[in-house]
Short mmCIF file of N, CA and C in Angstrom, two decimals:
data_model
loop_
_atom_site.label_atom_id
_atom_site.label_comp_id
_atom_site.label_asym_id
_atom_site.label_seq_id
_atom_site.Cartn_x
_atom_site.Cartn_y
_atom_site.Cartn_z
N MET A 1 11.59 -34.40 12.31
CA MET A 1 11.03 -33.16 12.84
C MET A 1 11.33 -31.98 11.92
N LYS A 2 12.58 -31.92 11.44
CA LYS A 2 12.97 -30.81 10.57
C LYS A 2 12.20 -30.87 9.25
N LYS A 3 11.98 -32.08 8.74
CA LYS A 3 11.23 -32.23 7.50
C LYS A 3 9.79 -31.78 7.67
N THR A 4 9.21 -32.13 8.79
CA THR A 4 7.83 -31.73 9.08
C THR A 4 7.73 -30.21 9.16
N LEU A 5 8.66 -29.61 9.85
CA LEU A 5 8.67 -28.15 9.97
C LEU A 5 8.85 -27.50 8.60
N LEU A 6 9.74 -28.04 7.79
CA LEU A 6 9.97 -27.51 6.45
C LEU A 6 8.70 -27.61 5.60
N ILE A 7 8.02 -28.72 5.68
CA ILE A 7 6.78 -28.91 4.92
C ILE A 7 5.72 -27.91 5.36
N ILE A 8 5.61 -27.69 6.65
CA ILE A 8 4.63 -26.72 7.17
C ILE A 8 4.95 -25.32 6.68
N VAL A 9 6.23 -24.96 6.73
CA VAL A 9 6.64 -23.63 6.27
C VAL A 9 6.33 -23.47 4.79
N ILE A 10 6.64 -24.48 3.99
CA ILE A 10 6.38 -24.42 2.55
C ILE A 10 4.89 -24.30 2.27
N MET A 11 4.09 -25.00 3.04
CA MET A 11 2.65 -24.94 2.83
C MET A 11 2.07 -23.59 3.24
N LEU A 12 2.62 -22.96 4.25
CA LEU A 12 2.09 -21.69 4.74
C LEU A 12 2.66 -20.48 4.02
N LEU A 13 3.74 -20.66 3.29
CA LEU A 13 4.41 -19.54 2.63
C LEU A 13 3.48 -18.75 1.71
N PRO A 14 2.71 -19.39 0.84
CA PRO A 14 1.82 -18.58 -0.01
C PRO A 14 0.82 -17.75 0.80
N ALA A 15 0.31 -18.32 1.87
CA ALA A 15 -0.64 -17.58 2.69
C ALA A 15 0.03 -16.38 3.33
N LEU A 16 1.28 -16.55 3.76
CA LEU A 16 2.00 -15.45 4.37
C LEU A 16 2.33 -14.36 3.36
N LEU A 17 2.65 -14.76 2.15
CA LEU A 17 3.00 -13.78 1.12
C LEU A 17 1.81 -12.94 0.71
N PHE A 18 0.64 -13.52 0.73
CA PHE A 18 -0.55 -12.81 0.28
C PHE A 18 -1.41 -12.30 1.43
N ALA A 19 -0.94 -12.45 2.63
CA ALA A 19 -1.69 -11.96 3.78
C ALA A 19 -1.76 -10.44 3.73
N GLN A 20 -2.91 -9.94 4.05
CA GLN A 20 -3.11 -8.49 4.03
C GLN A 20 -3.13 -7.96 5.45
N THR A 21 -2.65 -6.77 5.60
CA THR A 21 -2.70 -6.17 6.91
C THR A 21 -4.14 -5.80 7.23
N ASN A 22 -4.42 -5.67 8.50
CA ASN A 22 -5.77 -5.24 8.90
C ASN A 22 -6.07 -3.86 8.35
N LYS A 23 -5.06 -3.00 8.30
CA LYS A 23 -5.27 -1.66 7.75
C LYS A 23 -5.74 -1.73 6.31
N ASP A 24 -5.10 -2.60 5.53
CA ASP A 24 -5.49 -2.73 4.13
C ASP A 24 -6.91 -3.29 3.99
N LYS A 25 -7.25 -4.23 4.85
CA LYS A 25 -8.61 -4.79 4.83
C LYS A 25 -9.62 -3.71 5.21
N GLU A 26 -9.31 -2.94 6.24
CA GLU A 26 -10.21 -1.86 6.66
C GLU A 26 -10.31 -0.79 5.56
N ARG A 27 -9.20 -0.51 4.94
CA ARG A 27 -9.18 0.49 3.88
C ARG A 27 -10.05 0.03 2.71
N PHE A 28 -9.90 -1.26 2.32
CA PHE A 28 -10.71 -1.76 1.21
C PHE A 28 -12.19 -1.75 1.59
N ALA A 29 -12.50 -2.14 2.80
CA ALA A 29 -13.91 -2.13 3.24
C ALA A 29 -14.47 -0.72 3.16
N TYR A 30 -13.68 0.27 3.57
CA TYR A 30 -14.11 1.67 3.49
C TYR A 30 -14.32 2.09 2.04
N VAL A 31 -13.37 1.76 1.18
CA VAL A 31 -13.48 2.12 -0.23
C VAL A 31 -14.71 1.48 -0.86
N ALA A 32 -14.88 0.19 -0.62
CA ALA A 32 -16.02 -0.54 -1.21
C ALA A 32 -17.35 0.02 -0.71
N THR A 33 -17.41 0.39 0.56
CA THR A 33 -18.63 0.95 1.13
C THR A 33 -18.92 2.33 0.52
N GLN A 34 -17.91 3.17 0.48
CA GLN A 34 -18.09 4.52 -0.06
C GLN A 34 -18.49 4.48 -1.53
N MET A 35 -17.95 3.51 -2.26
CA MET A 35 -18.26 3.41 -3.70
C MET A 35 -19.52 2.60 -3.96
N ASN A 36 -20.05 1.99 -2.92
CA ASN A 36 -21.26 1.17 -3.05
C ASN A 36 -21.07 0.09 -4.11
N LEU A 37 -19.95 -0.64 -4.02
CA LEU A 37 -19.64 -1.68 -5.00
C LEU A 37 -20.51 -2.92 -4.75
N SER A 38 -20.97 -3.51 -5.83
CA SER A 38 -21.72 -4.76 -5.71
C SER A 38 -20.76 -5.87 -5.27
N LYS A 39 -21.31 -6.96 -4.82
CA LYS A 39 -20.48 -8.08 -4.37
C LYS A 39 -19.61 -8.60 -5.51
N GLU A 40 -20.16 -8.65 -6.71
CA GLU A 40 -19.41 -9.16 -7.86
C GLU A 40 -18.23 -8.25 -8.19
N VAL A 41 -18.48 -6.97 -8.23
CA VAL A 41 -17.41 -6.02 -8.55
C VAL A 41 -16.38 -6.01 -7.42
N LYS A 42 -16.86 -6.04 -6.19
CA LYS A 42 -15.96 -6.05 -5.05
C LYS A 42 -15.04 -7.27 -5.11
N ALA A 43 -15.57 -8.42 -5.47
CA ALA A 43 -14.77 -9.64 -5.56
C ALA A 43 -13.70 -9.54 -6.65
N ARG A 44 -14.00 -8.83 -7.73
CA ARG A 44 -13.01 -8.66 -8.81
C ARG A 44 -11.96 -7.61 -8.45
N VAL A 45 -12.37 -6.57 -7.76
CA VAL A 45 -11.47 -5.45 -7.45
C VAL A 45 -10.56 -5.76 -6.27
N GLN A 46 -11.06 -6.52 -5.31
CA GLN A 46 -10.32 -6.76 -4.06
C GLN A 46 -8.90 -7.28 -4.27
N PRO A 47 -8.67 -8.34 -5.06
CA PRO A 47 -7.27 -8.80 -5.20
C PRO A 47 -6.37 -7.78 -5.87
N VAL A 48 -6.91 -7.01 -6.79
CA VAL A 48 -6.12 -5.97 -7.45
C VAL A 48 -5.81 -4.86 -6.45
N PHE A 49 -6.78 -4.52 -5.64
CA PHE A 49 -6.58 -3.49 -4.61
C PHE A 49 -5.49 -3.90 -3.63
N TYR A 50 -5.53 -5.16 -3.18
CA TYR A 50 -4.51 -5.63 -2.23
C TYR A 50 -3.13 -5.64 -2.89
N ALA A 51 -3.05 -6.02 -4.15
CA ALA A 51 -1.76 -5.98 -4.86
C ALA A 51 -1.27 -4.54 -4.97
N TYR A 52 -2.20 -3.63 -5.25
CA TYR A 52 -1.85 -2.21 -5.31
C TYR A 52 -1.29 -1.72 -3.98
N MET A 53 -1.96 -2.06 -2.89
CA MET A 53 -1.51 -1.62 -1.58
C MET A 53 -0.14 -2.21 -1.24
N LYS A 54 0.08 -3.46 -1.61
CA LYS A 54 1.36 -4.10 -1.34
C LYS A 54 2.49 -3.36 -2.08
N GLU A 55 2.27 -3.05 -3.35
CA GLU A 55 3.28 -2.33 -4.12
C GLU A 55 3.44 -0.89 -3.61
N LEU A 56 2.35 -0.28 -3.21
CA LEU A 56 2.41 1.08 -2.69
C LEU A 56 3.22 1.12 -1.39
N HIS A 57 2.99 0.14 -0.51
CA HIS A 57 3.76 0.07 0.74
C HIS A 57 5.24 -0.12 0.43
N ALA A 58 5.55 -0.99 -0.53
CA ALA A 58 6.95 -1.23 -0.89
C ALA A 58 7.60 0.04 -1.42
N ALA A 59 6.86 0.80 -2.22
CA ALA A 59 7.39 2.05 -2.76
C ALA A 59 7.65 3.06 -1.65
N LYS A 60 6.74 3.14 -0.71
CA LYS A 60 6.91 4.08 0.40
C LYS A 60 8.02 3.64 1.35
N ASP A 61 8.27 2.34 1.42
CA ASP A 61 9.31 1.82 2.31
C ASP A 61 10.71 2.26 1.89
N ILE A 62 10.88 2.64 0.62
CA ILE A 62 12.19 3.11 0.16
C ILE A 62 12.66 4.25 1.05
N TYR A 63 11.79 5.20 1.29
CA TYR A 63 12.12 6.35 2.14
C TYR A 63 11.96 6.02 3.62
N ASP A 64 10.86 5.35 3.96
CA ASP A 64 10.54 5.11 5.36
C ASP A 64 11.62 4.32 6.09
N ALA A 65 12.23 3.35 5.42
CA ALA A 65 13.27 2.55 6.06
C ALA A 65 14.49 3.41 6.40
N LEU A 66 14.89 4.27 5.48
CA LEU A 66 16.03 5.14 5.73
C LEU A 66 15.69 6.19 6.79
N LYS A 67 14.47 6.69 6.75
CA LYS A 67 14.04 7.66 7.75
C LYS A 67 14.07 7.03 9.14
N GLU A 68 13.58 5.81 9.26
CA GLU A 68 13.58 5.11 10.54
C GLU A 68 15.00 4.92 11.05
N LYS A 69 15.91 4.60 10.15
CA LYS A 69 17.31 4.40 10.52
C LYS A 69 17.93 5.69 11.07
N ASN A 70 17.48 6.82 10.56
CA ASN A 70 18.04 8.12 10.96
C ASN A 70 17.12 8.92 11.87
N LEU A 71 16.14 8.27 12.47
CA LEU A 71 15.12 8.97 13.24
C LEU A 71 15.69 9.77 14.40
N THR A 72 16.65 9.22 15.08
CA THR A 72 17.23 9.95 16.22
C THR A 72 17.86 11.26 15.75
N ALA A 73 18.65 11.19 14.69
CA ALA A 73 19.29 12.39 14.16
C ALA A 73 18.26 13.39 13.64
N ILE A 74 17.19 12.88 13.04
CA ILE A 74 16.13 13.76 12.54
C ILE A 74 15.48 14.50 13.71
N ARG A 75 15.12 13.76 14.74
CA ARG A 75 14.45 14.37 15.90
C ARG A 75 15.34 15.37 16.63
N LYS A 76 16.61 15.04 16.72
CA LYS A 76 17.54 15.93 17.41
C LYS A 76 18.06 17.05 16.49
N GLN A 77 17.66 17.00 15.24
CA GLN A 77 18.10 17.95 14.23
C GLN A 77 19.62 17.99 14.13
N THR A 78 20.19 16.79 14.08
CA THR A 78 21.65 16.67 13.98
C THR A 78 22.05 15.87 12.74
N LEU A 79 21.24 15.92 11.70
CA LEU A 79 21.58 15.20 10.47
C LEU A 79 22.87 15.75 9.88
N THR A 80 23.69 14.82 9.38
CA THR A 80 24.86 15.25 8.63
C THR A 80 24.42 15.58 7.21
N ALA A 81 25.28 16.22 6.47
CA ALA A 81 24.97 16.54 5.08
C ALA A 81 24.74 15.26 4.28
N ALA A 82 25.55 14.26 4.54
CA ALA A 82 25.40 12.98 3.83
C ALA A 82 24.06 12.31 4.14
N GLN A 83 23.68 12.34 5.42
CA GLN A 83 22.38 11.76 5.80
C GLN A 83 21.23 12.52 5.14
N ALA A 84 21.31 13.84 5.16
CA ALA A 84 20.26 14.65 4.55
C ALA A 84 20.17 14.39 3.05
N ASN A 85 21.31 14.31 2.39
CA ASN A 85 21.32 14.03 0.95
C ASN A 85 20.73 12.66 0.66
N ALA A 86 21.09 11.67 1.47
CA ALA A 86 20.55 10.32 1.28
C ALA A 86 19.05 10.29 1.51
N LEU A 87 18.58 10.99 2.53
CA LEU A 87 17.14 11.04 2.81
C LEU A 87 16.38 11.75 1.69
N ASN A 88 16.93 12.85 1.21
CA ASN A 88 16.28 13.55 0.10
C ASN A 88 16.22 12.67 -1.14
N ALA A 89 17.31 12.00 -1.46
CA ALA A 89 17.34 11.11 -2.63
C ALA A 89 16.35 9.96 -2.46
N ALA A 90 16.28 9.40 -1.27
CA ALA A 90 15.35 8.30 -1.00
C ALA A 90 13.91 8.77 -1.12
N ARG A 91 13.65 9.99 -0.66
CA ARG A 91 12.29 10.53 -0.76
C ARG A 91 11.88 10.68 -2.23
N TRP A 92 12.79 11.19 -3.04
CA TRP A 92 12.47 11.36 -4.47
C TRP A 92 12.28 10.01 -5.15
N ARG A 93 13.14 9.02 -4.83
CA ARG A 93 12.98 7.69 -5.41
C ARG A 93 11.65 7.09 -4.99
N SER A 94 11.31 7.26 -3.73
CA SER A 94 10.05 6.74 -3.21
C SER A 94 8.86 7.41 -3.91
N ASP A 95 8.90 8.73 -4.04
CA ASP A 95 7.82 9.45 -4.70
C ASP A 95 7.66 9.01 -6.16
N GLU A 96 8.79 8.82 -6.84
CA GLU A 96 8.74 8.37 -8.23
C GLU A 96 8.13 6.98 -8.33
N LYS A 97 8.51 6.09 -7.43
CA LYS A 97 7.98 4.73 -7.43
C LYS A 97 6.49 4.73 -7.12
N VAL A 98 6.07 5.55 -6.17
CA VAL A 98 4.65 5.66 -5.84
C VAL A 98 3.86 6.10 -7.08
N LEU A 99 4.39 7.08 -7.79
CA LEU A 99 3.73 7.55 -9.00
C LEU A 99 3.65 6.44 -10.06
N GLU A 100 4.73 5.69 -10.22
CA GLU A 100 4.72 4.56 -11.16
C GLU A 100 3.64 3.54 -10.79
N VAL A 101 3.57 3.22 -9.50
CA VAL A 101 2.60 2.24 -9.02
C VAL A 101 1.18 2.76 -9.28
N ARG A 102 0.93 4.01 -8.97
CA ARG A 102 -0.42 4.56 -9.17
C ARG A 102 -0.80 4.58 -10.64
N ARG A 103 0.14 4.92 -11.49
CA ARG A 103 -0.15 4.91 -12.94
C ARG A 103 -0.44 3.50 -13.43
N ALA A 104 0.36 2.55 -13.00
CA ALA A 104 0.16 1.16 -13.42
C ALA A 104 -1.19 0.64 -12.94
N TYR A 105 -1.53 0.94 -11.72
CA TYR A 105 -2.79 0.43 -11.18
C TYR A 105 -4.00 1.21 -11.69
N THR A 106 -3.80 2.42 -12.16
CA THR A 106 -4.89 3.12 -12.83
C THR A 106 -5.31 2.30 -14.05
N GLN A 107 -4.33 1.80 -14.78
CA GLN A 107 -4.62 0.96 -15.95
C GLN A 107 -5.30 -0.34 -15.53
N LYS A 108 -4.81 -0.98 -14.49
CA LYS A 108 -5.38 -2.25 -14.05
C LYS A 108 -6.81 -2.07 -13.54
N PHE A 109 -7.04 -1.03 -12.74
CA PHE A 109 -8.39 -0.79 -12.24
C PHE A 109 -9.33 -0.39 -13.38
N SER A 110 -8.80 0.23 -14.41
CA SER A 110 -9.63 0.66 -15.54
C SER A 110 -10.22 -0.51 -16.30
N THR A 111 -9.63 -1.68 -16.17
CA THR A 111 -10.21 -2.87 -16.82
C THR A 111 -11.39 -3.41 -16.02
N LEU A 112 -11.53 -2.95 -14.77
CA LEU A 112 -12.59 -3.45 -13.89
C LEU A 112 -13.65 -2.41 -13.57
N LEU A 113 -13.27 -1.14 -13.66
CA LEU A 113 -14.15 -0.05 -13.23
C LEU A 113 -14.21 1.05 -14.29
N SER A 114 -15.21 1.89 -14.17
CA SER A 114 -15.31 3.05 -15.05
C SER A 114 -14.24 4.08 -14.66
N PRO A 115 -13.93 5.02 -15.53
CA PRO A 115 -12.95 6.06 -15.17
C PRO A 115 -13.35 6.83 -13.90
N GLN A 116 -14.64 7.09 -13.76
CA GLN A 116 -15.10 7.79 -12.56
C GLN A 116 -14.86 6.95 -11.31
N GLN A 117 -15.15 5.66 -11.40
CA GLN A 117 -14.94 4.77 -10.26
C GLN A 117 -13.46 4.66 -9.90
N VAL A 118 -12.59 4.64 -10.92
CA VAL A 118 -11.15 4.59 -10.66
C VAL A 118 -10.73 5.85 -9.91
N TYR A 119 -11.24 6.99 -10.35
CA TYR A 119 -10.93 8.24 -9.67
C TYR A 119 -11.34 8.18 -8.20
N TYR A 120 -12.57 7.74 -7.96
CA TYR A 120 -13.06 7.69 -6.58
C TYR A 120 -12.34 6.62 -5.76
N LEU A 121 -11.97 5.51 -6.38
CA LEU A 121 -11.24 4.48 -5.66
C LEU A 121 -9.94 5.06 -5.11
N PHE A 122 -9.18 5.76 -5.95
CA PHE A 122 -7.93 6.35 -5.48
C PHE A 122 -8.20 7.44 -4.44
N SER A 123 -9.25 8.21 -4.63
CA SER A 123 -9.58 9.25 -3.65
C SER A 123 -9.90 8.65 -2.29
N TYR A 124 -10.75 7.64 -2.28
CA TYR A 124 -11.13 7.01 -1.01
C TYR A 124 -9.96 6.24 -0.41
N ALA A 125 -9.16 5.59 -1.23
CA ALA A 125 -8.02 4.82 -0.73
C ALA A 125 -6.99 5.75 -0.08
N ASN A 126 -6.95 7.00 -0.52
CA ASN A 126 -5.98 7.95 0.03
C ASN A 126 -6.57 8.82 1.13
N ASP A 127 -7.83 8.57 1.51
CA ASP A 127 -8.43 9.32 2.61
C ASP A 127 -7.60 9.11 3.87
N SER A 128 -7.72 10.07 4.76
CA SER A 128 -6.96 9.97 6.01
C SER A 128 -7.41 8.76 6.82
N LYS A 129 -6.54 8.28 7.65
CA LYS A 129 -6.79 7.09 8.47
C LYS A 129 -8.06 7.22 9.29
N SER A 130 -8.34 8.39 9.79
CA SER A 130 -9.50 8.55 10.66
C SER A 130 -10.80 8.28 9.91
N LYS A 131 -10.80 8.49 8.60
CA LYS A 131 -12.02 8.25 7.85
C LYS A 131 -12.27 6.78 7.58
N TRP A 132 -11.23 6.02 7.21
CA TRP A 132 -11.47 4.63 6.83
C TRP A 132 -11.30 3.66 7.98
N LYS A 133 -10.91 4.12 9.13
CA LYS A 133 -10.74 3.19 10.24
C LYS A 133 -11.92 3.24 11.22
N LYS A 134 -13.06 3.59 10.74
CA LYS A 134 -14.24 3.67 11.61
C LYS A 134 -14.92 2.33 11.68
#
């Protein structure tokens, strides 16, 4: 039984690692629609877009995880100096990582799209939730 379970887990692991959130799928659908991408271009851009979103989420999680841990103190406005310093440092690290990810993916998208399309891809991908979740 344990061997069977282990085999199932090993077989499903790649699917779990590359699974995209519904938000990311909706976001890509919105971007592709707004940019009027052909099926061929969409098929080439989609895996790069999902990799971009995965790295972007990881970069943002640097700050978000610490913020979540200190949420009660933040809401009650009772942060200690150490907590505030840690949150500020995490925010800067997160912002730096986000910038690194965006620069790296600008290069990757540039191999698939024109400079104008890369610009619009980032613009549409960063649109507010209300726009791409329709």
